mmCIF file of N, CA and C and ligand atoms in Angstrom:
data_model
loop_
_atom_site.group_PDB
_atom_site.id
_atom_site.type_symbol
_atom_site.label_atom_id
_atom_site.label_comp_id
_atom_site.label_asym_id
_atom_site.label_seq_id
_atom_site.Cartn_x
_atom_site.Cartn_y
_atom_site.Cartn_z
ATOM 1 N N UNK K 173 104.700 123.964 31.684
ATOM 2 C CA UNK K 173 104.576 123.195 30.450
ATOM 3 C C UNK K 173 105.838 123.359 29.615
ATOM 4 N N UNK K 174 106.304 122.261 29.088
ATOM 5 C CA UNK K 174 107.535 122.306 28.317
ATOM 6 C C UNK K 174 107.233 121.956 26.872
ATOM 7 N N UNK K 175 107.701 122.807 25.970
ATOM 8 C CA UNK K 175 107.520 122.523 24.552
ATOM 9 C C UNK K 175 108.692 121.683 24.066
ATOM 10 N N UNK K 176 108.394 120.687 23.272
ATOM 11 C CA UNK K 176 109.463 119.884 22.715
ATOM 12 C C UNK K 176 109.922 120.469 21.390
ATOM 13 N N UNK K 177 111.206 120.647 21.301
ATOM 14 C CA UNK K 177 111.798 121.089 20.044
ATOM 15 C C UNK K 177 111.790 119.940 19.053
ATOM 16 N N UNK K 178 111.571 120.265 17.783
ATOM 17 C CA UNK K 178 111.636 119.212 16.772
ATOM 18 C C UNK K 178 113.058 119.100 16.215
ATOM 19 N N UNK K 179 113.450 117.864 15.995
ATOM 20 C CA UNK K 179 114.785 117.611 15.476
ATOM 21 C C UNK K 179 114.704 116.754 14.228
ATOM 22 N N UNK K 180 115.624 117.006 13.306
ATOM 23 C CA UNK K 180 115.855 116.061 12.220
ATOM 24 C C UNK K 180 116.848 115.038 12.717
ATOM 25 N N UNK K 181 116.460 113.778 12.681
ATOM 26 C CA UNK K 181 117.330 112.709 13.157
ATOM 27 C C UNK K 181 117.654 111.787 11.993
ATOM 28 N N UNK K 182 118.874 111.247 12.001
ATOM 29 C CA UNK K 182 119.304 110.386 10.912
ATOM 30 C C UNK K 182 119.794 109.053 11.456
ATOM 31 N N UNK K 183 119.425 108.004 10.750
ATOM 32 C CA UNK K 183 119.968 106.683 11.047
ATOM 33 C C UNK K 183 121.288 106.546 10.317
ATOM 34 N N UNK K 184 122.400 106.348 11.039
ATOM 35 C CA UNK K 184 123.719 106.368 10.395
ATOM 36 C C UNK K 184 123.864 105.396 9.229
ATOM 37 N N UNK K 185 123.387 104.178 9.360
ATOM 38 C CA UNK K 185 123.668 103.172 8.326
ATOM 39 C C UNK K 185 122.821 103.357 7.079
ATOM 40 N N UNK K 186 121.604 103.819 7.249
ATOM 41 C CA UNK K 186 120.726 103.932 6.085
ATOM 42 C C UNK K 186 120.627 105.357 5.571
ATOM 43 N N UNK K 187 120.996 106.328 6.399
ATOM 44 C CA UNK K 187 120.877 107.718 5.988
ATOM 45 C C UNK K 187 119.449 108.207 5.990
ATOM 46 N N UNK K 188 118.538 107.389 6.462
ATOM 47 C CA UNK K 188 117.143 107.788 6.507
ATOM 48 C C UNK K 188 116.939 108.867 7.557
ATOM 49 N N UNK K 189 116.205 109.882 7.187
ATOM 50 C CA UNK K 189 115.983 110.975 8.124
ATOM 51 C C UNK K 189 114.523 111.060 8.504
ATOM 52 N N UNK K 190 114.312 111.337 9.760
ATOM 53 C CA UNK K 190 112.959 111.564 10.237
ATOM 54 C C UNK K 190 112.947 112.831 11.066
ATOM 55 N N UNK K 191 111.774 113.364 11.250
ATOM 56 C CA UNK K 191 111.623 114.531 12.112
ATOM 57 C C UNK K 191 110.764 114.130 13.297
ATOM 58 N N UNK K 192 111.321 114.294 14.466
ATOM 59 C CA UNK K 192 110.557 113.956 15.656
ATOM 60 C C UNK K 192 110.682 115.069 16.684
ATOM 61 N N UNK K 193 109.709 115.107 17.553
ATOM 62 C CA UNK K 193 109.817 115.975 18.709
ATOM 63 C C UNK K 193 110.637 115.231 19.742
ATOM 64 N N UNK K 194 111.729 115.841 20.127
ATOM 65 C CA UNK K 194 112.645 115.114 20.981
ATOM 66 C C UNK K 194 113.154 116.003 22.095
ATOM 67 N N UNK K 195 113.595 115.352 23.136
ATOM 68 C CA UNK K 195 114.312 116.059 24.176
ATOM 69 C C UNK K 195 115.787 115.820 23.940
ATOM 70 N N UNK K 196 116.594 116.875 23.978
ATOM 71 C CA UNK K 196 117.996 116.752 23.587
ATOM 72 C C UNK K 196 118.792 115.818 24.473
ATOM 73 N N UNK K 197 118.366 115.581 25.697
ATOM 74 C CA UNK K 197 119.164 114.744 26.589
ATOM 75 C C UNK K 197 118.701 113.291 26.579
ATOM 76 N N UNK K 198 117.832 112.962 25.639
ATOM 77 C CA UNK K 198 117.418 111.566 25.539
ATOM 78 C C UNK K 198 118.012 110.936 24.284
ATOM 79 N N UNK K 199 118.128 109.619 24.312
ATOM 80 C CA UNK K 199 118.663 108.894 23.164
ATOM 81 C C UNK K 199 117.497 108.235 22.431
ATOM 82 N N UNK K 200 117.471 108.404 21.128
ATOM 83 C CA UNK K 200 116.402 107.827 20.326
ATOM 84 C C UNK K 200 116.975 106.766 19.398
ATOM 85 N N UNK K 201 116.264 105.678 19.299
ATOM 86 C CA UNK K 201 116.747 104.553 18.506
ATOM 87 C C UNK K 201 115.888 104.380 17.263
ATOM 88 N N UNK K 202 116.553 103.976 16.178
ATOM 89 C CA UNK K 202 115.824 103.679 14.959
ATOM 90 C C UNK K 202 114.939 102.462 15.189
ATOM 91 N N UNK K 203 113.697 102.572 14.719
ATOM 92 C CA UNK K 203 112.731 101.514 14.988
ATOM 93 C C UNK K 203 113.131 100.205 14.290
ATOM 94 N N UNK K 204 113.776 100.300 13.121
ATOM 95 C CA UNK K 204 114.103 99.092 12.367
ATOM 96 C C UNK K 204 115.456 98.517 12.735
ATOM 97 N N UNK K 205 116.473 99.373 12.821
ATOM 98 C CA UNK K 205 117.825 98.862 13.002
ATOM 99 C C UNK K 205 118.286 98.898 14.447
ATOM 100 N N UNK K 206 117.589 99.642 15.293
ATOM 101 C CA UNK K 206 117.997 99.732 16.679
ATOM 102 C C UNK K 206 119.189 100.633 16.907
ATOM 103 N N UNK K 207 119.616 101.316 15.826
ATOM 104 C CA UNK K 207 120.767 102.201 15.968
ATOM 105 C C UNK K 207 120.376 103.484 16.684
ATOM 106 N N UNK K 208 121.373 104.084 17.262
ATOM 107 C CA UNK K 208 121.162 105.378 17.872
ATOM 108 C C UNK K 208 121.058 106.435 16.784
ATOM 109 N N UNK K 209 120.011 107.224 16.840
ATOM 110 C CA UNK K 209 119.837 108.264 15.826
ATOM 111 C C UNK K 209 120.741 109.437 16.132
ATOM 112 N N UNK K 210 121.309 110.021 15.086
ATOM 113 C CA UNK K 210 122.090 111.225 15.324
ATOM 114 C C UNK K 210 121.278 112.447 14.912
ATOM 115 N N UNK K 211 121.444 113.511 15.691
ATOM 116 C CA UNK K 211 120.713 114.744 15.410
ATOM 117 C C UNK K 211 121.377 115.454 14.239
ATOM 118 N N UNK K 212 120.606 115.726 13.203
ATOM 119 C CA UNK K 212 121.121 116.452 12.047
ATOM 120 C C UNK K 212 120.934 117.946 12.259
ATOM 121 N N UNK K 213 119.757 118.322 12.690
ATOM 122 C CA UNK K 213 119.489 119.743 12.851
ATOM 123 C C UNK K 213 118.248 119.929 13.699
ATOM 124 N N UNK K 214 118.184 121.089 14.293
ATOM 125 C CA UNK K 214 116.927 121.489 14.895
ATOM 126 C C UNK K 214 116.030 122.015 13.806
ATOM 127 N N UNK K 215 114.764 121.726 13.905
ATOM 128 C CA UNK K 215 113.824 122.202 12.895
ATOM 129 C C UNK K 215 113.207 123.505 13.386
ATOM 130 N N UNK K 216 113.422 124.539 12.607
ATOM 131 C CA UNK K 216 112.840 125.824 12.955
ATOM 132 C C UNK K 216 111.408 125.873 12.459
ATOM 133 N N UNK K 217 110.569 126.532 13.196
ATOM 134 C CA UNK K 217 109.177 126.652 12.732
ATOM 135 C C UNK K 217 109.075 127.633 11.567
ATOM 136 N N UNK K 218 109.334 127.123 10.370
ATOM 137 C CA UNK K 218 109.365 127.992 9.199
ATOM 138 C C UNK K 218 107.976 128.476 8.825
ATOM 139 N N UNK K 219 107.011 127.633 9.002
ATOM 140 C CA UNK K 219 105.643 128.033 8.708
ATOM 141 C C UNK K 219 104.832 127.918 9.987
ATOM 142 N N UNK K 220 104.975 128.921 10.830
ATOM 143 C CA UNK K 220 104.352 128.777 12.145
ATOM 144 C C UNK K 220 102.826 128.709 12.052
ATOM 145 N N UNK K 221 102.272 127.841 12.808
ATOM 146 C CA UNK K 221 100.831 127.768 12.957
ATOM 147 C C UNK K 221 100.542 127.895 14.438
ATOM 148 N N UNK K 222 99.346 128.261 14.775
ATOM 149 C CA UNK K 222 99.052 128.415 16.218
ATOM 150 C C UNK K 222 99.359 127.166 17.022
ATOM 151 N N UNK K 223 99.243 126.000 16.414
ATOM 152 C CA UNK K 223 99.514 124.784 17.164
ATOM 153 C C UNK K 223 101.003 124.510 17.274
ATOM 154 N N UNK K 224 101.789 125.087 16.389
ATOM 155 C CA UNK K 224 103.231 124.864 16.423
ATOM 156 C C UNK K 224 103.938 125.860 17.342
ATOM 157 N N UNK K 225 103.495 127.094 17.275
ATOM 158 C CA UNK K 225 104.174 128.138 18.033
ATOM 159 C C UNK K 225 103.823 128.040 19.503
ATOM 160 N N UNK K 226 104.828 128.140 20.326
ATOM 161 C CA UNK K 226 104.511 128.228 21.743
ATOM 162 C C UNK K 226 103.799 129.542 22.044
ATOM 163 N N UNK K 227 102.581 129.434 22.508
ATOM 164 C CA UNK K 227 101.804 130.649 22.780
ATOM 165 C C UNK K 227 102.054 131.093 24.200
ATOM 166 N N UNK K 228 103.294 131.470 24.423
ATOM 167 C CA UNK K 228 103.612 131.994 25.728
ATOM 168 C C UNK K 228 103.527 133.502 25.663
ATOM 169 N N UNK K 229 103.307 134.089 26.782
ATOM 170 C CA UNK K 229 103.039 135.518 26.819
ATOM 171 C C UNK K 229 104.221 136.307 26.256
ATOM 172 N N UNK K 230 105.424 135.754 26.368
ATOM 173 C CA UNK K 230 106.602 136.414 25.827
ATOM 174 C C UNK K 230 106.526 136.569 24.315
ATOM 175 N N UNK K 231 105.772 135.690 23.654
ATOM 176 C CA UNK K 231 105.711 135.713 22.197
ATOM 177 C C UNK K 231 104.507 136.479 21.681
ATOM 178 N N UNK K 232 103.750 137.061 22.582
ATOM 179 C CA UNK K 232 102.492 137.683 22.194
ATOM 180 C C UNK K 232 102.482 139.149 22.553
ATOM 181 N N UNK K 233 101.635 139.872 21.836
ATOM 182 C CA UNK K 233 101.394 141.270 22.194
ATOM 183 C C UNK K 233 99.972 141.608 21.808
ATOM 184 N N UNK K 234 99.507 142.715 22.306
ATOM 185 C CA UNK K 234 98.152 143.119 22.005
ATOM 186 C C UNK K 234 98.130 143.946 20.729
ATOM 187 N N UNK K 235 97.190 143.628 19.863
ATOM 188 C CA UNK K 235 96.980 144.413 18.660
ATOM 189 C C UNK K 235 96.539 145.818 19.049
ATOM 190 N N UNK K 236 97.082 146.796 18.334
ATOM 191 C CA UNK K 236 96.726 148.183 18.636
ATOM 192 C C UNK K 236 95.280 148.496 18.262
ATOM 193 N N UNK K 237 94.742 147.700 17.340
ATOM 194 C CA UNK K 237 93.425 148.021 16.795
ATOM 195 C C UNK K 237 92.310 147.304 17.521
ATOM 196 N N UNK K 238 92.468 145.984 17.695
ATOM 197 C CA UNK K 238 91.345 145.206 18.226
ATOM 198 C C UNK K 238 91.632 144.640 19.601
ATOM 199 N N UNK K 239 92.851 144.860 20.115
ATOM 200 C CA UNK K 239 93.185 144.436 21.472
ATOM 201 C C UNK K 239 93.209 142.925 21.662
ATOM 202 N N UNK K 240 93.311 142.189 20.562
ATOM 203 C CA UNK K 240 93.461 140.737 20.684
ATOM 204 C C UNK K 240 94.945 140.395 20.763
ATOM 205 N N UNK K 241 95.229 139.256 21.343
ATOM 206 C CA UNK K 241 96.611 138.810 21.410
ATOM 207 C C UNK K 241 97.056 138.280 20.059
ATOM 208 N N UNK K 242 98.235 138.730 19.634
ATOM 209 C CA UNK K 242 98.779 138.275 18.359
ATOM 210 C C UNK K 242 100.244 137.946 18.563
ATOM 211 N N UNK K 243 100.768 137.085 17.696
ATOM 212 C CA UNK K 243 102.174 136.750 17.805
ATOM 213 C C UNK K 243 103.031 137.970 17.489
ATOM 214 N N UNK K 244 104.088 138.140 18.253
ATOM 215 C CA UNK K 244 104.941 139.316 18.124
ATOM 216 C C UNK K 244 105.578 139.463 16.755
ATOM 217 N N UNK K 245 105.881 138.340 16.124
ATOM 218 C CA UNK K 245 106.641 138.439 14.882
ATOM 219 C C UNK K 245 105.752 138.677 13.667
ATOM 220 N N UNK K 246 104.464 138.797 13.874
ATOM 221 C CA UNK K 246 103.587 139.101 12.749
ATOM 222 C C UNK K 246 103.521 140.608 12.531
ATOM 223 N N UNK K 247 103.380 141.013 11.273
ATOM 224 C CA UNK K 247 103.186 142.430 10.978
ATOM 225 C C UNK K 247 101.711 142.789 11.004
ATOM 226 N N UNK K 248 100.899 141.853 10.526
ATOM 227 C CA UNK K 248 99.469 142.105 10.455
ATOM 228 C C UNK K 248 98.762 141.282 11.515
ATOM 229 N N UNK K 249 97.814 141.877 12.130
ATOM 230 C CA UNK K 249 97.046 141.176 13.157
ATOM 231 C C UNK K 249 96.258 140.034 12.520
ATOM 232 N N UNK K 250 96.360 138.819 13.097
ATOM 233 C CA UNK K 250 95.611 137.691 12.526
ATOM 234 C C UNK K 250 94.110 137.799 12.776
ATOM 235 N N UNK K 251 93.696 138.671 13.663
ATOM 236 C CA UNK K 251 92.271 138.781 14.006
ATOM 237 C C UNK K 251 91.582 139.820 13.143
ATOM 238 N N UNK K 252 92.148 141.024 13.053
ATOM 239 C CA UNK K 252 91.453 142.088 12.318
ATOM 240 C C UNK K 252 92.169 142.404 11.020
ATOM 241 N N UNK K 253 93.361 141.826 10.812
ATOM 242 C CA UNK K 253 94.043 141.994 9.533
ATOM 243 C C UNK K 253 94.730 143.330 9.353
ATOM 244 N N UNK K 254 94.693 144.164 10.368
ATOM 245 C CA UNK K 254 95.321 145.468 10.216
ATOM 246 C C UNK K 254 96.780 145.429 10.641
ATOM 247 N N UNK K 255 97.530 146.363 10.086
ATOM 248 C CA UNK K 255 98.953 146.408 10.390
ATOM 249 C C UNK K 255 99.180 146.921 11.812
ATOM 250 N N UNK K 256 99.986 146.163 12.520
ATOM 251 C CA UNK K 256 100.245 146.562 13.898
ATOM 252 C C UNK K 256 101.468 147.470 13.953
ATOM 253 N N UNK K 257 101.583 148.201 15.034
ATOM 254 C CA UNK K 257 102.724 149.084 15.235
ATOM 255 C C UNK K 257 104.017 148.255 15.212
ATOM 256 N N UNK K 258 105.091 148.850 14.715
ATOM 257 C CA UNK K 258 106.381 148.156 14.841
ATOM 258 C C UNK K 258 106.683 147.933 16.317
ATOM 259 N N UNK K 259 107.444 146.878 16.573
ATOM 260 C CA UNK K 259 107.788 146.575 17.960
ATOM 261 C C UNK K 259 108.662 147.667 18.541
ATOM 262 N N UNK K 260 108.394 148.006 19.779
ATOM 263 C CA UNK K 260 109.259 148.940 20.488
ATOM 264 C C UNK K 260 110.390 148.162 21.123
ATOM 265 N N UNK K 261 111.602 148.652 20.908
ATOM 266 C CA UNK K 261 112.732 147.951 21.528
ATOM 267 C C UNK K 261 113.329 148.796 22.637
HETATM 268 ZN ZN1 LIG P 454 93.811 143.371 15.471
#
């Protein structure tokens, strides 16, 4: 399964920006003007939600308290609310 990265895309003539899930090797056209959209930036998941974050095993770890899978970058377990051990590097 491949997750699509979200991009901010801009229409050159109008400066209108949209955010779409895109593949970097594809060309996207503005629906109104037919222009090729230029990539402004990749959109980082600033407010991650379970549906946004790729729930791959690399991003998960087991909570020390309740043994549920939680995202690695969280400090508190989303299931039991307790503070998890700092990551071992
Ligand atoms: Zn927990």
